[in-house]
């Protein structure tokens, strides 16, 4: 075959020899200027309509240029090499070397572009700053009980729940957390996330929960609802001591349906549904547990020094209890002493 341009006799491409064909044709194209949008609040970058987090801005620039490089459909990219040079804080010169294969030809094409970082606000940050929320999780204690520690723990728990969810979804955020009625109101971005948070708290604390929806407005002909989840914590927490039918129990764990308890005198373990414990009387917390020195031990009994009167007392060991140290943890109540554990 002859090249119609230079007349050389060799394999032709569109009637041109390889040299003439490559002179007239380019396989890649790149705009001389590219804009990369970055959120001024969360620092995420807009990549192909999605906001993405990058540890290193150079990686974002690299990906952005790669995504904007156009390659002729009948050609194949064999290799891609980018050289990113920082011009100033927010702009980069990027040199691109693409190794392209077309039929049996291979060629390296060079391009250059300037990438400018444009700072603005992403839709998620717009929502957060606009106090956007679709659900409220109201957490309330029962009775007057709610220590500062517990309140802090609750806040941390809620925040880490939202943080975990936000790793998978940019729609997941907490607009604000407000102290209210001895508890908290958590304002949550979506209804679904408010629900999972409420369920997490219900399951952790063995709490009671109710939901209610209210019409908030209309958008595009559809009613918009906000949902409120009322999570009422039970009066007890894990390691509290409660009185039930004239017996004392230690709360061993709490769950969505049941709490696991241990009867203190005999050591029997049992599960009781949360419903039956709603109005239970909490008579002690872990802060009320004290140590008693062990003076002697027999198969079924322990001799202890009473922590208040220092008198020697004998107490029957609860079943399954095995002493480990020179003292045991006890709870004093109505002139009686109860073994809590080691
Ligand atoms: Zn030619
Ligand atoms: Zn943002």
Coordinates of C-alpha atoms and ligand atoms in Angstrom, one line a residue:
X1 CA 0.0 0.0 0.0
X2 CA 1.1 3.5 -0.7
X3 CA 0.8 6.5 1.6
X4 CA -1.4 9.1 -0.2
X5 CA 0.6 11.9 1.4
X6 CA 4.2 11.0 1.1
X7 CA 4.0 8.0 -1.3
X8 CA 6.0 5.7 1.0
X9 CA 5.2 2.0 0.4
X10 CA 4.2 0.4 3.7
X11 CA 1.2 -0.5 5.8
X12 CA -1.4 2.3 5.8
X13 CA -3.9 3.7 8.2
X14 CA -6.7 5.6 6.5
X15 CA -4.5 5.6 3.4
X16 CA -1.6 7.1 5.3
X17 CA 1.7 5.6 6.4
X18 CA 2.3 5.4 10.2
X19 CA 4.4 8.6 10.3
X20 CA 1.9 10.7 8.3
X21 CA -1.1 9.2 10.2
X22 CA 0.4 10.1 13.6
X23 CA 1.2 13.6 12.4
X24 CA -2.4 14.3 11.5
X25 CA -4.1 12.4 14.3
X26 CA -4.2 12.8 18.1
X27 CA -5.8 10.2 20.3
X28 CA -6.1 12.3 23.5
X29 CA -7.4 15.7 24.5
X30 CA -7.3 17.6 27.7
X31 CA -8.7 21.1 28.4
X32 CA -6.0 23.7 29.1
X33 CA -7.7 24.8 32.2
X34 CA -9.6 22.7 34.7
X35 CA -11.5 23.7 37.8
X36 CA -11.6 21.5 40.8
X37 CA -14.2 22.3 43.4
X38 CA -13.4 21.9 47.0
X39 CA -15.7 22.5 50.0
X40 CA -14.4 25.3 52.2
X41 CA -16.0 23.7 55.2
X42 CA -15.3 20.0 55.0
X43 CA -12.5 20.1 52.5
X44 CA -14.0 17.4 50.3
X45 CA -13.5 17.6 46.5
X46 CA -16.2 17.3 43.9
X47 CA -15.2 14.3 41.7
X48 CA -17.6 13.4 38.9
X49 CA -20.6 14.8 40.7
X50 CA -19.6 13.2 44.0
X51 CA -18.0 14.8 47.0
X52 CA -15.0 12.8 48.0
X53 CA -12.5 13.1 50.9
X54 CA -8.8 13.1 50.1
X55 CA -5.9 13.1 52.5
X56 CA -3.6 14.6 50.0
X57 CA -4.7 17.3 47.6
X58 CA -2.2 16.1 44.9
X59 CA -4.2 12.8 44.7
X60 CA -7.4 14.8 44.1
X61 CA -5.7 16.8 41.3
X62 CA -4.3 13.6 39.8
X63 CA -7.8 11.9 39.8
X64 CA -9.4 15.0 38.5
X65 CA -7.1 15.3 35.5
X66 CA -7.3 11.6 34.8
X67 CA -11.1 11.9 34.8
X68 CA -11.0 14.8 32.4
X69 CA -8.6 13.3 29.9
X70 CA -10.5 12.4 26.7
X71 CA -9.3 9.4 24.7
X72 CA -10.4 8.5 21.2
X73 CA -12.8 5.5 21.4
X74 CA -10.8 3.3 19.0
X75 CA -7.5 3.8 21.0
X76 CA -6.3 2.1 24.1
X77 CA -4.4 3.7 27.0
X78 CA -1.4 1.6 27.8
X79 CA 0.2 3.8 30.4
X80 CA -0.5 7.1 32.1
X81 CA 2.0 9.3 33.7
X82 CA 1.2 12.6 35.4
X83 CA 3.6 15.3 36.7
X84 CA 2.0 17.7 39.1
X85 CA 3.7 21.0 39.9
X86 CA 2.3 23.4 42.5
X87 CA 2.1 26.9 41.1
X88 CA 0.7 28.4 44.3
X89 CA -1.5 27.3 47.2
X90 CA -4.5 26.6 45.0
X91 CA -3.3 26.0 41.5
X92 CA -1.2 23.3 39.8
X93 CA 0.4 22.8 36.4
X94 CA -0.1 19.2 35.4
X95 CA 1.9 17.5 32.6
X96 CA 0.3 14.3 31.2
X97 CA 2.1 11.6 29.2
X98 CA -0.3 9.0 27.8
X99 CA 1.0 5.9 26.1
X100 CA -1.7 5.1 23.5
X101 CA -2.1 2.0 21.4
X102 CA -4.0 2.1 18.1
X103 CA -4.0 -1.0 15.9
X104 CA -0.3 -2.0 15.9
X105 CA 0.9 1.5 16.6
X106 CA 2.0 2.9 19.9
X107 CA 2.7 6.5 20.7
X108 CA 3.2 8.7 23.7
X109 CA 1.1 11.9 23.7
X110 CA 1.8 14.9 25.9
X111 CA -0.7 17.4 27.3
X112 CA -0.6 20.1 29.8
X113 CA -3.3 21.7 31.9
X114 CA -3.7 24.1 34.8
X115 CA -5.9 22.9 37.6
X116 CA -7.4 25.6 39.9
X117 CA -9.0 24.7 43.2
X118 CA -12.2 26.6 43.7
X119 CA -13.4 26.8 47.2
X120 CA -17.2 26.8 47.8
X121 CA -19.7 25.0 50.1
X122 CA -20.9 21.5 49.4
X123 CA -24.6 20.6 49.7
X124 CA -24.0 18.7 52.9
X125 CA -22.3 21.7 54.6
X126 CA -25.0 24.0 53.3
X127 CA -27.5 21.8 55.0
X128 CA -25.5 21.7 58.3
X129 CA -25.1 25.4 58.3
X130 CA -28.7 25.9 57.4
X131 CA -29.7 23.7 60.4
X132 CA -31.3 21.1 58.2
X133 CA -32.8 18.0 59.9
X134 CA -35.5 15.5 59.2
X135 CA -35.7 13.8 62.6
X136 CA -35.2 14.5 66.2
X137 CA -34.1 11.9 68.7
X138 CA -35.2 13.0 72.2
X139 CA -33.5 11.2 75.0
X140 CA -35.1 11.5 78.4
X141 CA -34.1 10.0 81.8
X142 CA -36.7 8.5 84.1
X143 CA -37.0 10.4 87.3
X144 CA -34.4 12.9 88.3
X145 CA -31.5 10.6 87.6
X146 CA -28.9 11.6 85.0
X147 CA -25.4 12.3 86.1
X148 CA -23.0 14.5 84.2
X149 CA -21.0 11.5 83.3
X150 CA -24.0 9.7 81.9
X151 CA -25.0 12.7 80.0
X152 CA -21.5 13.0 78.5
X153 CA -21.5 9.3 77.7
X154 CA -24.8 9.5 76.0
X155 CA -23.6 12.5 73.8
X156 CA -20.5 10.6 72.9
X157 CA -22.5 7.5 72.0
X158 CA -24.8 9.5 69.8
X159 CA -22.0 11.3 68.1
X160 CA -20.0 8.2 67.3
X161 CA -23.1 6.5 65.9
X162 CA -23.5 9.4 63.5
X163 CA -19.8 9.5 62.7
X164 CA -19.8 5.8 61.8
X165 CA -22.8 6.3 59.5
X166 CA -21.2 9.3 57.9
X167 CA -18.3 7.2 56.7
X168 CA -20.7 5.5 54.3
X169 CA -23.0 8.3 53.5
X170 CA -22.6 12.0 53.0
X171 CA -26.2 12.5 53.9
X172 CA -25.5 11.4 57.5
X173 CA -24.9 14.1 60.0
X174 CA -26.1 15.6 63.2
X175 CA -27.2 19.3 62.8
X176 CA -27.1 20.0 66.5
X177 CA -27.4 18.5 70.0
X178 CA -29.4 20.5 72.5
X179 CA -29.8 19.8 76.2
X180 CA -33.5 19.6 77.0
X181 CA -35.6 18.4 79.9
X182 CA -32.7 16.8 81.7
X183 CA -31.8 14.9 78.5
X184 CA -30.9 15.6 75.0
X185 CA -32.5 16.5 71.7
X186 CA -30.4 15.3 68.7
X187 CA -31.3 16.9 65.4
X188 CA -30.5 14.3 62.7
X189 CA -30.2 14.8 58.9
X190 CA -32.4 11.9 57.8
X191 CA -35.4 10.0 59.2
X192 CA -33.6 6.7 58.6
X193 CA -30.5 7.8 60.6
X194 CA -32.7 9.1 63.4
X195 CA -34.3 5.7 63.6
X196 CA -31.0 3.7 63.7
X197 CA -29.8 6.1 66.5
X198 CA -33.0 5.7 68.5
X199 CA -32.7 1.9 68.1
X200 CA -29.1 1.9 69.2
X201 CA -30.0 3.7 72.3
X202 CA -33.0 1.5 73.0
X203 CA -30.9 -1.6 72.6
X204 CA -28.0 -0.3 74.7
X205 CA -30.0 1.1 77.6
X206 CA -33.1 -1.1 77.4
X207 CA -35.0 2.0 76.8
X208 CA -38.6 2.6 75.8
X209 CA -39.3 4.3 72.5
X210 CA -42.1 6.1 70.7
X211 CA -42.1 7.8 67.3
X212 CA -44.4 10.5 66.0
X213 CA -44.4 12.3 62.6
X214 CA -45.4 15.8 61.9
X215 CA -46.0 17.5 58.6
X216 CA -43.3 19.9 57.9
X217 CA -44.1 21.2 54.4
X218 CA -44.4 20.2 50.8
X219 CA -41.7 19.9 48.2
X220 CA -42.4 19.1 44.6
X221 CA -46.0 18.1 45.4
X222 CA -44.9 15.7 48.1
X223 CA -45.6 16.1 51.8
X224 CA -42.4 16.4 53.9
X225 CA -42.5 14.9 57.4
X226 CA -40.3 15.2 60.3
X227 CA -40.1 12.3 62.7
X228 CA -39.5 12.6 66.4
X229 CA -38.2 9.6 68.3
X230 CA -38.7 9.8 72.0
X231 CA -36.3 7.5 73.8
X232 CA -37.1 7.1 77.5
X233 CA -34.2 5.6 79.4
X234 CA -35.2 3.1 82.2
X235 CA -34.6 4.2 85.8
X236 CA -31.7 1.7 86.1
X237 CA -28.3 1.2 84.5
X238 CA -25.9 -1.7 84.2
X239 CA -24.4 -2.5 87.7
X240 CA -27.3 -0.8 89.6
X241 CA -29.0 -2.5 92.4
X242 CA -32.7 -2.7 92.3
X243 CA -35.4 -3.9 94.7
X244 CA -38.2 -6.0 93.2
X245 CA -40.7 -8.0 95.2
X246 CA -38.7 -7.6 98.4
X247 CA -35.6 -9.0 96.8
X248 CA -32.4 -7.2 95.7
X249 CA -31.0 -7.7 92.2
X250 CA -27.9 -6.5 90.4
X251 CA -28.4 -5.4 86.8
X252 CA -25.9 -7.4 84.8
X253 CA -26.8 -6.2 81.4
X254 CA -29.5 -4.4 79.5
X255 CA -30.9 -5.1 76.0
X256 CA -33.7 -4.2 73.7
X257 CA -36.2 -6.6 75.3
X258 CA -34.8 -7.9 78.5
X259 CA -32.4 -7.1 81.3
X260 CA -30.3 -9.8 82.8
X261 CA -30.2 -9.7 86.6
X262 CA -28.7 -11.5 89.5
X263 CA -30.5 -12.0 92.7
X264 CA -28.0 -10.9 95.4
X265 CA -28.8 -13.2 98.3
X266 CA -28.7 -16.6 96.5
X267 CA -26.9 -15.7 93.3
X268 CA -29.7 -16.8 90.9
X269 CA -29.4 -15.3 87.4
X270 CA -32.5 -14.4 85.5
X271 CA -33.8 -12.3 82.6
X272 CA -36.8 -10.0 83.1
X273 CA -38.6 -8.1 80.3
X274 CA -37.9 -4.4 80.2
X275 CA -41.7 -3.7 80.6
X276 CA -41.7 -5.3 84.1
X277 CA -38.8 -3.1 85.2
X278 CA -40.2 0.3 84.0
X279 CA -41.0 1.6 87.5
X280 CA -38.6 -0.4 89.5
X281 CA -36.9 1.0 92.6
X282 CA -33.2 1.7 92.2
X283 CA -31.6 1.5 95.6
X284 CA -28.0 1.6 94.8
X285 CA -25.4 2.3 92.1
X286 CA -21.9 1.1 91.6
X287 CA -20.8 4.1 93.7
X288 CA -22.6 2.6 96.7
X289 CA -20.6 -0.7 96.6
X290 CA -17.9 -0.9 99.3
X291 CA -15.2 -3.4 100.2
X292 CA -15.3 -5.7 103.1
X293 CA -12.2 -7.5 104.4
X294 CA -12.4 -11.3 104.5
X295 CA -11.6 -12.8 107.9
X296 CA -12.3 -16.4 107.1
X297 CA -13.9 -18.7 104.7
X298 CA -15.8 -22.0 104.8
X299 CA -17.5 -24.0 102.1
X300 CA -20.8 -22.1 102.3
X301 CA -20.0 -19.1 104.4
X302 CA -17.7 -16.1 104.5
X303 CA -16.6 -14.3 107.6
X304 CA -16.3 -10.6 106.9
X305 CA -15.5 -7.5 108.8
X306 CA -18.5 -5.2 108.5
X307 CA -17.2 -2.1 106.7
X308 CA -19.1 0.3 109.0
X309 CA -19.3 -1.4 112.4
X310 CA -16.1 -3.4 112.0
X311 CA -17.9 -6.3 113.7
X312 CA -17.3 -9.8 112.5
X313 CA -20.2 -11.1 110.5
X314 CA -21.0 -14.4 108.8
X315 CA -22.7 -14.4 105.4
X316 CA -23.8 -17.2 103.2
X317 CA -22.0 -17.2 99.8
X318 CA -24.3 -16.7 96.8
X319 CA -24.1 -19.8 94.5
X320 CA -21.3 -19.7 92.0
X321 CA -19.4 -17.1 93.9
X322 CA -15.7 -17.8 94.4
X323 CA -13.6 -15.4 96.4
X324 CA -10.4 -14.1 94.7
X325 CA -8.8 -11.6 97.0
X326 CA -8.6 -10.6 100.6
X327 CA -11.7 -8.4 100.3
X328 CA -15.0 -8.7 98.5
X329 CA -17.3 -6.0 97.2
X330 CA -20.5 -5.7 99.2
X331 CA -23.7 -3.6 99.3
X332 CA -25.2 -2.5 102.6
X333 CA -28.9 -2.2 102.8
X334 CA -31.4 -2.1 105.7
X335 CA -28.9 -3.7 108.2
X336 CA -28.2 -6.5 105.7
X337 CA -25.0 -7.1 103.7
X338 CA -25.0 -8.4 100.2
X339 CA -22.1 -9.8 98.2
X340 CA -21.7 -8.1 94.8
X341 CA -18.5 -9.8 93.6
X342 CA -14.8 -9.7 93.9
Ligands
LIG1 ZN1 3.3 9.0 4.7
LIG2 ZN1 -18.6 20.4 52.8

